[in-house]
PDB file of C-alpha atoms in Angstrom:
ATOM      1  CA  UNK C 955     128.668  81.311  48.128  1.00 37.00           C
ATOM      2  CA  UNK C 956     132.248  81.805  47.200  1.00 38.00           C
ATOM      3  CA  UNK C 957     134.952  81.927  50.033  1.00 41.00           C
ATOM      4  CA  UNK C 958     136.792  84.595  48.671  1.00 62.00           C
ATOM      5  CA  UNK C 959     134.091  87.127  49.031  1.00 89.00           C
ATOM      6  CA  UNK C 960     133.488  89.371  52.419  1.00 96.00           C
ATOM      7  CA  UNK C 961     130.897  90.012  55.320  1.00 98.00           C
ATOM      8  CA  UNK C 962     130.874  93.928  54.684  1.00 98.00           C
ATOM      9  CA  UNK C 963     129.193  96.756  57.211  1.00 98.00           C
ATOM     10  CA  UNK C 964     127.425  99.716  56.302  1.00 98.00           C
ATOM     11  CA  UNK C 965     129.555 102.193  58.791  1.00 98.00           C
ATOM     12  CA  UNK C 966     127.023 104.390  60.368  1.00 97.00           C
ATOM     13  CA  UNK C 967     128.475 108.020  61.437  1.00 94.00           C
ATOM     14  CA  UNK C 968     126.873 111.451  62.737  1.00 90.00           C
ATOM     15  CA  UNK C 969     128.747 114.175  63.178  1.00 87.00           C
ATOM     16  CA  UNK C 970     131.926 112.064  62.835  1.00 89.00           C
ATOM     17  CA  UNK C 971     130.611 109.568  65.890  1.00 92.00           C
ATOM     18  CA  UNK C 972     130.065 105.819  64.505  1.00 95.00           C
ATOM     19  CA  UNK C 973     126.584 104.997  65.388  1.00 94.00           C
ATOM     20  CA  UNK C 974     126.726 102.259  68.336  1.00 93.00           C
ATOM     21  CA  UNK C 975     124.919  99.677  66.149  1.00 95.00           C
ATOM     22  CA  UNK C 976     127.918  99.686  63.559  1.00 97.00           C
ATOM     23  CA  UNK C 977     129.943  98.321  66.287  1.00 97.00           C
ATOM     24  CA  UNK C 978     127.754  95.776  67.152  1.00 96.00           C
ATOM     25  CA  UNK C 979     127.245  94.457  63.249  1.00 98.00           C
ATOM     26  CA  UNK C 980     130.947  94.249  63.158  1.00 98.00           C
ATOM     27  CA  UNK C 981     131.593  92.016  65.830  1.00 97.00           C
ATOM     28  CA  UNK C 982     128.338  90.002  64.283  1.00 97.00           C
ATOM     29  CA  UNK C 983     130.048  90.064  61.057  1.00 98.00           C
ATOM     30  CA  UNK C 984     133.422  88.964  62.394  1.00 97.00           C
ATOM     31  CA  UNK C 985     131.466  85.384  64.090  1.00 97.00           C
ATOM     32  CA  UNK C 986     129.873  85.009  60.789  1.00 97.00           C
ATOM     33  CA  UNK C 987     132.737  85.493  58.461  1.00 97.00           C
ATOM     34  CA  UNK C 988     134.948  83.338  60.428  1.00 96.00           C
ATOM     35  CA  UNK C 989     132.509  80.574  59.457  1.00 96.00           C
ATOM     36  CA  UNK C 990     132.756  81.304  55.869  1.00 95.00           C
ATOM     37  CA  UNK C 991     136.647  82.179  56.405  1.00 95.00           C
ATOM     38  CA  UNK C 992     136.660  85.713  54.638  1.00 97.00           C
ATOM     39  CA  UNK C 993     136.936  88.663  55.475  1.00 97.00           C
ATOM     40  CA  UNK C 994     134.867  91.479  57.299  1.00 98.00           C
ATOM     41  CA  UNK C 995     134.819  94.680  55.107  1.00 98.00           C
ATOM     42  CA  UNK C 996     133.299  98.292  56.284  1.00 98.00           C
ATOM     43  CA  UNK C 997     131.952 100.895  53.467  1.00 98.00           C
ATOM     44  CA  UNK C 998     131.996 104.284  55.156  1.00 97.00           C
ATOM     45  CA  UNK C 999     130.805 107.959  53.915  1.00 97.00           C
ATOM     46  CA  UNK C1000     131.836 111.370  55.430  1.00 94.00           C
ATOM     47  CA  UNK C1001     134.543 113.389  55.600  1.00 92.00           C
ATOM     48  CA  UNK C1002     137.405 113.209  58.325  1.00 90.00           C
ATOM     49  CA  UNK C1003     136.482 109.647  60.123  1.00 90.00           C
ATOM     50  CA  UNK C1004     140.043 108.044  59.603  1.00 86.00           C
ATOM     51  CA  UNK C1005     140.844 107.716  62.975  1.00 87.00           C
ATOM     52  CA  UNK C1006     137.288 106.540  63.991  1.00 91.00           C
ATOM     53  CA  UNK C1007     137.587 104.056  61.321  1.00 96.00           C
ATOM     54  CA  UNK C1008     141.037 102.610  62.239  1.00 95.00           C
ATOM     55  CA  UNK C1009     139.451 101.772  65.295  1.00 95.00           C
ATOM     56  CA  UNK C1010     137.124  99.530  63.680  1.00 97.00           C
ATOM     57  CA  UNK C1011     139.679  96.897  63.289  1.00 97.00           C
ATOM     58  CA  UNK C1012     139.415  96.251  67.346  1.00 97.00           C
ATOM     59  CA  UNK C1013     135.977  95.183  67.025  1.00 97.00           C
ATOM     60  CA  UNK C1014     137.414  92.758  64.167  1.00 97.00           C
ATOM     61  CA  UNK C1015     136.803  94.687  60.682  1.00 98.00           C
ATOM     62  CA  UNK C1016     139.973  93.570  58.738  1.00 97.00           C
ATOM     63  CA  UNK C1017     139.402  96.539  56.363  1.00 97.00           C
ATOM     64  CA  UNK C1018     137.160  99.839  55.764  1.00 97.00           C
ATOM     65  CA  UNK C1019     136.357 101.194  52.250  1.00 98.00           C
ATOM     66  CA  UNK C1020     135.837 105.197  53.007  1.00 97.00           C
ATOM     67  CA  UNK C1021     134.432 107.727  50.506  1.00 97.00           C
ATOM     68  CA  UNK C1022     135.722 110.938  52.107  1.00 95.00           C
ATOM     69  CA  UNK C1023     134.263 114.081  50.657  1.00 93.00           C
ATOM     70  CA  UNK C1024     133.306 117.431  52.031  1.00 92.00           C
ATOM     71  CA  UNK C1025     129.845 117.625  50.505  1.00 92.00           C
ATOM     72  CA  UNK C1026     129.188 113.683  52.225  1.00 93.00           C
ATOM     73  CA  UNK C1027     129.517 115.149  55.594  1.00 91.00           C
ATOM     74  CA  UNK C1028     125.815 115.320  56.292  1.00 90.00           C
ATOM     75  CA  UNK C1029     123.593 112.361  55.284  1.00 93.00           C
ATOM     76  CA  UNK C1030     122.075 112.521  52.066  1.00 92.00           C
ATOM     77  CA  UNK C1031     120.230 109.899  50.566  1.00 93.00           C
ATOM     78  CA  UNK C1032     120.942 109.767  46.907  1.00 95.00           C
ATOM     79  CA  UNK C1033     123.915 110.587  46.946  1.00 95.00           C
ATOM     80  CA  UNK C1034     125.152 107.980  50.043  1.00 97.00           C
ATOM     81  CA  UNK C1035     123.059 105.550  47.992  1.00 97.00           C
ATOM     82  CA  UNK C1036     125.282 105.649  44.544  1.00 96.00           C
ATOM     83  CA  UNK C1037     128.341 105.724  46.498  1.00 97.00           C
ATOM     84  CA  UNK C1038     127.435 102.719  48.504  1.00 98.00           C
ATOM     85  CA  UNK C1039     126.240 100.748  46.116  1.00 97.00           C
ATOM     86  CA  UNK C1040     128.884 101.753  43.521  1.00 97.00           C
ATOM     87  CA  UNK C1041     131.614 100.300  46.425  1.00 97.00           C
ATOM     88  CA  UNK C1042     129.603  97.310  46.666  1.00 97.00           C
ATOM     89  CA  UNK C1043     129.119  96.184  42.884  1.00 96.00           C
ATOM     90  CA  UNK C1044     133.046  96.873  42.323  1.00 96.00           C
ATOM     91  CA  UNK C1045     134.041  94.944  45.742  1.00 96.00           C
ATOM     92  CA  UNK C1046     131.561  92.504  45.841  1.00 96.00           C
ATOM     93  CA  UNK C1047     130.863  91.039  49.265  1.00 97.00           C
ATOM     94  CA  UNK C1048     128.673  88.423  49.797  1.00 96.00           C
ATOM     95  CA  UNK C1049     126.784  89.930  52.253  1.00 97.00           C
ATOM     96  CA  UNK C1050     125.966  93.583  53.626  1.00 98.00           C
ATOM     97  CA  UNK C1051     124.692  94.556  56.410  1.00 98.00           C
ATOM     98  CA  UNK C1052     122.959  97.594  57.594  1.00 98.00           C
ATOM     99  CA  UNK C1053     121.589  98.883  60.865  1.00 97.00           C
ATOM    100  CA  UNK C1054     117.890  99.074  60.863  1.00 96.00           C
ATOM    101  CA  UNK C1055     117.716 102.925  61.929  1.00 95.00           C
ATOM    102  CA  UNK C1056     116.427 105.788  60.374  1.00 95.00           C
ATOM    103  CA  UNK C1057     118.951 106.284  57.824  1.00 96.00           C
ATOM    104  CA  UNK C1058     120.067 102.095  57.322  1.00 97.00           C
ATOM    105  CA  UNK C1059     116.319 102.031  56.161  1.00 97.00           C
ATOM    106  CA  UNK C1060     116.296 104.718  54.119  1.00 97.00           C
ATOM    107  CA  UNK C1061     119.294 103.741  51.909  1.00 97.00           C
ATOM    108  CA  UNK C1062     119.279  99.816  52.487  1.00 98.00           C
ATOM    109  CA  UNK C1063     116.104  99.536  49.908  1.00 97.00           C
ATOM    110  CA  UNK C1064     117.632 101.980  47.673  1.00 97.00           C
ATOM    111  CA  UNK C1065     120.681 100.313  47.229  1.00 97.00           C
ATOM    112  CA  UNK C1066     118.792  97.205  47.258  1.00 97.00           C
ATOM    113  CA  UNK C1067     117.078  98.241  44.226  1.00 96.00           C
ATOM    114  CA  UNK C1068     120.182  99.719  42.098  1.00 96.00           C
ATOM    115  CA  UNK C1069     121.691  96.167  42.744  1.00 96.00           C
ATOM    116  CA  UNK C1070     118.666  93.900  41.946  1.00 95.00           C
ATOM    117  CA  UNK C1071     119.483  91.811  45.096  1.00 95.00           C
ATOM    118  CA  UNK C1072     117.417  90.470  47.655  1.00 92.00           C
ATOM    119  CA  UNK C1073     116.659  92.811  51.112  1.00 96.00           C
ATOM    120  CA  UNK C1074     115.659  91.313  54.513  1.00 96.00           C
ATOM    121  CA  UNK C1075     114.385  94.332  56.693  1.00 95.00           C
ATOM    122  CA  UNK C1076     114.556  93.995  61.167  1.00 95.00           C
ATOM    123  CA  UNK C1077     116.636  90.834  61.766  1.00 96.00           C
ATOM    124  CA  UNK C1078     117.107  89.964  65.306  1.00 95.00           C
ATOM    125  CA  UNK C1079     119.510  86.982  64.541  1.00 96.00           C
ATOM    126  CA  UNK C1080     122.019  86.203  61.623  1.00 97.00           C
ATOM    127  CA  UNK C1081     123.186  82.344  61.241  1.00 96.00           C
ATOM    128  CA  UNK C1082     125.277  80.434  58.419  1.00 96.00           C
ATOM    129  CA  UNK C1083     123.691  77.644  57.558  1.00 95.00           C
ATOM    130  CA  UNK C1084     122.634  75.358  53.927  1.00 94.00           C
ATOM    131  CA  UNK C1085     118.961  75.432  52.343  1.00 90.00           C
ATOM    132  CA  UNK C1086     117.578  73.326  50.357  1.00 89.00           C
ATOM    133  CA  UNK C1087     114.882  74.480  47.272  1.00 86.00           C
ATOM    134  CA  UNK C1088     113.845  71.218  45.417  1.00 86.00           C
ATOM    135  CA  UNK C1089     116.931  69.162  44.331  1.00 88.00           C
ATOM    136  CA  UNK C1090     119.347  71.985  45.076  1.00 90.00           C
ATOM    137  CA  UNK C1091     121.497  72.812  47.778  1.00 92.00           C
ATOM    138  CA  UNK C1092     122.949  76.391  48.953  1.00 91.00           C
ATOM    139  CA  UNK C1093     125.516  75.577  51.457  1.00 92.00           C
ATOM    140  CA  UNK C1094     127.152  78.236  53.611  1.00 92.00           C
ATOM    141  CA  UNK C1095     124.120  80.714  52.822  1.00 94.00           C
ATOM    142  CA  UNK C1096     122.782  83.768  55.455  1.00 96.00           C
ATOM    143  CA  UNK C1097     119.740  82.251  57.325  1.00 96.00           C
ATOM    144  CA  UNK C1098     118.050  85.728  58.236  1.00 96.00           C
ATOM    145  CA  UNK C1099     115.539  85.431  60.973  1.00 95.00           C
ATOM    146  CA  UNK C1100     112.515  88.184  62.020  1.00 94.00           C
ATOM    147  CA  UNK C1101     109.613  88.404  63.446  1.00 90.00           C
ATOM    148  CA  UNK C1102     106.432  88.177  61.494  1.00 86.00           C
ATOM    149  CA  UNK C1103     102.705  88.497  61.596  1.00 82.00           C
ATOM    150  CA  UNK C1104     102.607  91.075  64.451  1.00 79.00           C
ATOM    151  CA  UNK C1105     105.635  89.201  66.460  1.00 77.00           C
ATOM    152  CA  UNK C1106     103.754  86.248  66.995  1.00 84.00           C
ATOM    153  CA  UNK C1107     106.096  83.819  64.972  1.00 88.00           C
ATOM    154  CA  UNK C1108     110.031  84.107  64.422  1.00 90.00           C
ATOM    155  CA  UNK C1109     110.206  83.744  59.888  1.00 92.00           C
ATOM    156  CA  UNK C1110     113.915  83.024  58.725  1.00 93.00           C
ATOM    157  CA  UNK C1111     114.170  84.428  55.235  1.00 93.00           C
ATOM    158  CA  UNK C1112     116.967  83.093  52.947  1.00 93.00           C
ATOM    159  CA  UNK C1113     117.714  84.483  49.355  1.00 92.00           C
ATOM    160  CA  UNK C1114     121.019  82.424  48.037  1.00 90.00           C
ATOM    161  CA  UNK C1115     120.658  83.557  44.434  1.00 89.00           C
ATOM    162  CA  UNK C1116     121.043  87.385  45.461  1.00 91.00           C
ATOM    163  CA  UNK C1117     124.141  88.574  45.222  1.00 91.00           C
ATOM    164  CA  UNK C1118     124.997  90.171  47.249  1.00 96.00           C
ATOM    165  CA  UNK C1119     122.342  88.861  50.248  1.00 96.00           C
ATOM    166  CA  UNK C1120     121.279  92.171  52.267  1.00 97.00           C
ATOM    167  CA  UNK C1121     119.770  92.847  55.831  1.00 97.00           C
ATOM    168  CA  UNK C1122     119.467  95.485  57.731  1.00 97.00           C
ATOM    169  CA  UNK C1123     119.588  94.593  62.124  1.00 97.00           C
ATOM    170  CA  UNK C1124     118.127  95.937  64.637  1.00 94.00           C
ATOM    171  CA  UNK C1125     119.949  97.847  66.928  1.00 92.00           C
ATOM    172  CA  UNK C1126     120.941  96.539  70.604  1.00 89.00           C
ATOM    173  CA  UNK C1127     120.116  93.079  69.076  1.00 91.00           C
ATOM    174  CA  UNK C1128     123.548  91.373  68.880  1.00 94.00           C
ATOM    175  CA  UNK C1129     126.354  91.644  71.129  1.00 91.00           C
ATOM    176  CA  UNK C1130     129.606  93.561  71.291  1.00 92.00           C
ATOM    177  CA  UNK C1131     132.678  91.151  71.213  1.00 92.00           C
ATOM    178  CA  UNK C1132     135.402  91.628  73.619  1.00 93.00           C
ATOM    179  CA  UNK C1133     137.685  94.300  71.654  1.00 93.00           C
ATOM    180  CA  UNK C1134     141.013  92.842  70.186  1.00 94.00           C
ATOM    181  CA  UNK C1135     143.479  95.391  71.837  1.00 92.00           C
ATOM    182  CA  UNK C1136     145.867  97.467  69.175  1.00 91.00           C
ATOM    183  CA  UNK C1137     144.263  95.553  66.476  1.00 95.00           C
ATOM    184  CA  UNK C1138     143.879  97.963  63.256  1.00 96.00           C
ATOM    185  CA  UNK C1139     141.818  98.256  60.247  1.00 96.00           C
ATOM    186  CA  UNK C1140     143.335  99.060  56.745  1.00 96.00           C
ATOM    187  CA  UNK C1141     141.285 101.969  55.274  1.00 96.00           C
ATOM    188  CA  UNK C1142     141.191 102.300  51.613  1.00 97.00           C
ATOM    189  CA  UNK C1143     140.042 106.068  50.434  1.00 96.00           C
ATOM    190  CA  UNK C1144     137.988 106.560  47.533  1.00 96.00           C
ATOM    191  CA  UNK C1145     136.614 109.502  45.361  1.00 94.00           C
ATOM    192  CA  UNK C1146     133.217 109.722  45.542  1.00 94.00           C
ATOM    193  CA  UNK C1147     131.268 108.593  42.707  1.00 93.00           C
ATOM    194  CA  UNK C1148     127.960 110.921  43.644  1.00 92.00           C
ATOM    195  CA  UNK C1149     127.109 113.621  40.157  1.00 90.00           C
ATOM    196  CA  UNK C1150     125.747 116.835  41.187  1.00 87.00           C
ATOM    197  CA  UNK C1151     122.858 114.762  39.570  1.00 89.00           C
ATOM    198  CA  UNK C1152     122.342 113.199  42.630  1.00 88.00           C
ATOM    199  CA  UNK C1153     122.402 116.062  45.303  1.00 86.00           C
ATOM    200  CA  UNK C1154     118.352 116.740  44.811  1.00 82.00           C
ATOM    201  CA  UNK C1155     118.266 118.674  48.072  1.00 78.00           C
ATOM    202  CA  UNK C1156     120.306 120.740  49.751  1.00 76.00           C
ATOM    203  CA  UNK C1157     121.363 120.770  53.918  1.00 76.00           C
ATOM    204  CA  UNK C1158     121.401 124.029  54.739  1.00 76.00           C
ATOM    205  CA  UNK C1159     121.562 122.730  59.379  1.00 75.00           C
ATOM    206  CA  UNK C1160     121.787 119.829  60.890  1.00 74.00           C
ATOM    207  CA  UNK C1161     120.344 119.713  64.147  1.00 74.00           C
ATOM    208  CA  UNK C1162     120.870 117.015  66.990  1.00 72.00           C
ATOM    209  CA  UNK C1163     119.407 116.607  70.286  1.00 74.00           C
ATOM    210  CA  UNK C1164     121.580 114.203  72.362  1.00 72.00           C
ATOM    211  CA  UNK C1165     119.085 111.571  74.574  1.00 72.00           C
ATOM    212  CA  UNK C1166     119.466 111.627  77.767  1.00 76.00           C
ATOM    213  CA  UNK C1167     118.585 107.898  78.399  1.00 76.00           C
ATOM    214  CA  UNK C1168     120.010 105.584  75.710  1.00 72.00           C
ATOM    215  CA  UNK C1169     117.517 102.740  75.719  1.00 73.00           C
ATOM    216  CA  UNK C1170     118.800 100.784  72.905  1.00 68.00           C
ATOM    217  CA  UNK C1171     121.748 100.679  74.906  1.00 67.00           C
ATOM    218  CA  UNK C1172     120.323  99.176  78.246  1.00 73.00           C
ATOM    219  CA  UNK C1173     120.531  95.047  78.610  1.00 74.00           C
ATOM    220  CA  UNK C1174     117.570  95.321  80.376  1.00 83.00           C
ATOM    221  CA  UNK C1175     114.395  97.956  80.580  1.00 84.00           C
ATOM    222  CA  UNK C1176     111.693  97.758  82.873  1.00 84.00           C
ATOM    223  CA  UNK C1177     108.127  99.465  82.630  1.00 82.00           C
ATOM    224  CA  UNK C1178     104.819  99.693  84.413  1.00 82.00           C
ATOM    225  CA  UNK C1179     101.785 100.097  83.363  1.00 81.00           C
ATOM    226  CA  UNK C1180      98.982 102.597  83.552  1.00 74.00           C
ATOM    227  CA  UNK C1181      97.574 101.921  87.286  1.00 77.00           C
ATOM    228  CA  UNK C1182     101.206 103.236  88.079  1.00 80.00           C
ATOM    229  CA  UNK C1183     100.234 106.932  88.045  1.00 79.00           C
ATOM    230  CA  UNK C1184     102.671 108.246  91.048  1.00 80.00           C
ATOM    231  CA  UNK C1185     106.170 107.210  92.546  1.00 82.00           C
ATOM    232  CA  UNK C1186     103.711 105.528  95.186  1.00 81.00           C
ATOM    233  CA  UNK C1187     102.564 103.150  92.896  1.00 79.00           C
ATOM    234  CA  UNK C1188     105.523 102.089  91.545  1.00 75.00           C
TER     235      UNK C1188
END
């Protein structure tokens, strides 16, 4: 890998919120990239998230690449897709990472695709490290590890040759640094890229019902199971 390319974030929002596991790829981009010594780069779509964004640069994102349009306010596949991937093949990180949620897997394989590059769906831990195929050597190459075969074995995937290398994480998975106090990230605006080619469908209301228990966010859950029918049981 070259040193002068980035650890970049897909930057989750709804309704103008960053999606907790944004913050948490951040920080896990930040320990990685300070082993390859680059820097950690955000792509983010919506409209009105410059603040929010700004932010980012507390959890150690040196700088945020932000397509702000009106019509990008609500998620929309195709047309979050070409942006994305449009950012990535003219900055050209090394590495991207996306949250494995609802939308990071929806777009992730999409962009994946466009690119030609390799994809590495659910990580649950991210390491730097070299690989060896045959008589060659990748040093300083994303060791990608999941679980496979039911969660019975831990695989670690590695794909040097794709450029960029892609994974999406699964949330609540890696942890938040300690924030870096008045710390700011530069925030390039672009125009989006997205044709009316690529708005297929139209949103005509977005509905969201707020949880009331966050369980991705809890360090640790505890459950019963079904011989505790009543309070009494438990």
């Amino acid at each position: 890998m070259s040193n002068d390319k980035s650890v970049m974030v897909f930057i989750e929002q709804h309704d103008k919120k960053i999606s907790a596991v944004s913050y948490e790829l951040v920080c896990e981009a930040r320990r990685l990239a300070d082993k390859l010594g680059v820097a950690v780069e955000g792509v983010a779509v919506g409209h009105d998230l410059d603040q929010e964004l700004v932010d980012l640069g507390q959890y150690g994102c040196d700088k945020v690449y932000y397509v702000d349009d009106i019509k990008l306010e609500q998620f929309n596949s195709v047309p979050y897709s070409r942006v994305i991937a449009d950012v990535i093949t003219d900055v050209e990180p090394q590495i991207v990472l996306f949250g494995a949620t609802t939308t990071g897997r929806d777009i992730a394989p999409r962009i994946a695709s466009e690119l030609s590059c390799g994809l590495t769906a659910d990580c649950t831990e991210l390491e730097i490290g070299d690989h060896k195929i045959k008589d060659t050597v990748y040093e300083n190459t994303l060791l990608q590890n999941r679980p496979a075969f039911g969660g019975n074995i831990v695989a670690t995937i590695v794909s040097p040759e794709s450029s960029p290398i892609m994974s999406t994480v699964r949330e609540g998975v890696m942890k938040l640094a300690d924030l870096q106090e008045g710390r700011k990230a530069e925030v390039e605006v672009r125009k989006s890229t997205a044709t009316n080619k690529d708005f297929m469908s139209e949103i005509l209301e977005s509905v969201r019902i707020e949880k009331d228990i966050d369980l991705a966010a809890e360090k640790i859950i505890v459950t019963a199971g079904m011989g505790a029918c009543n309070e009494e049981s438990l």
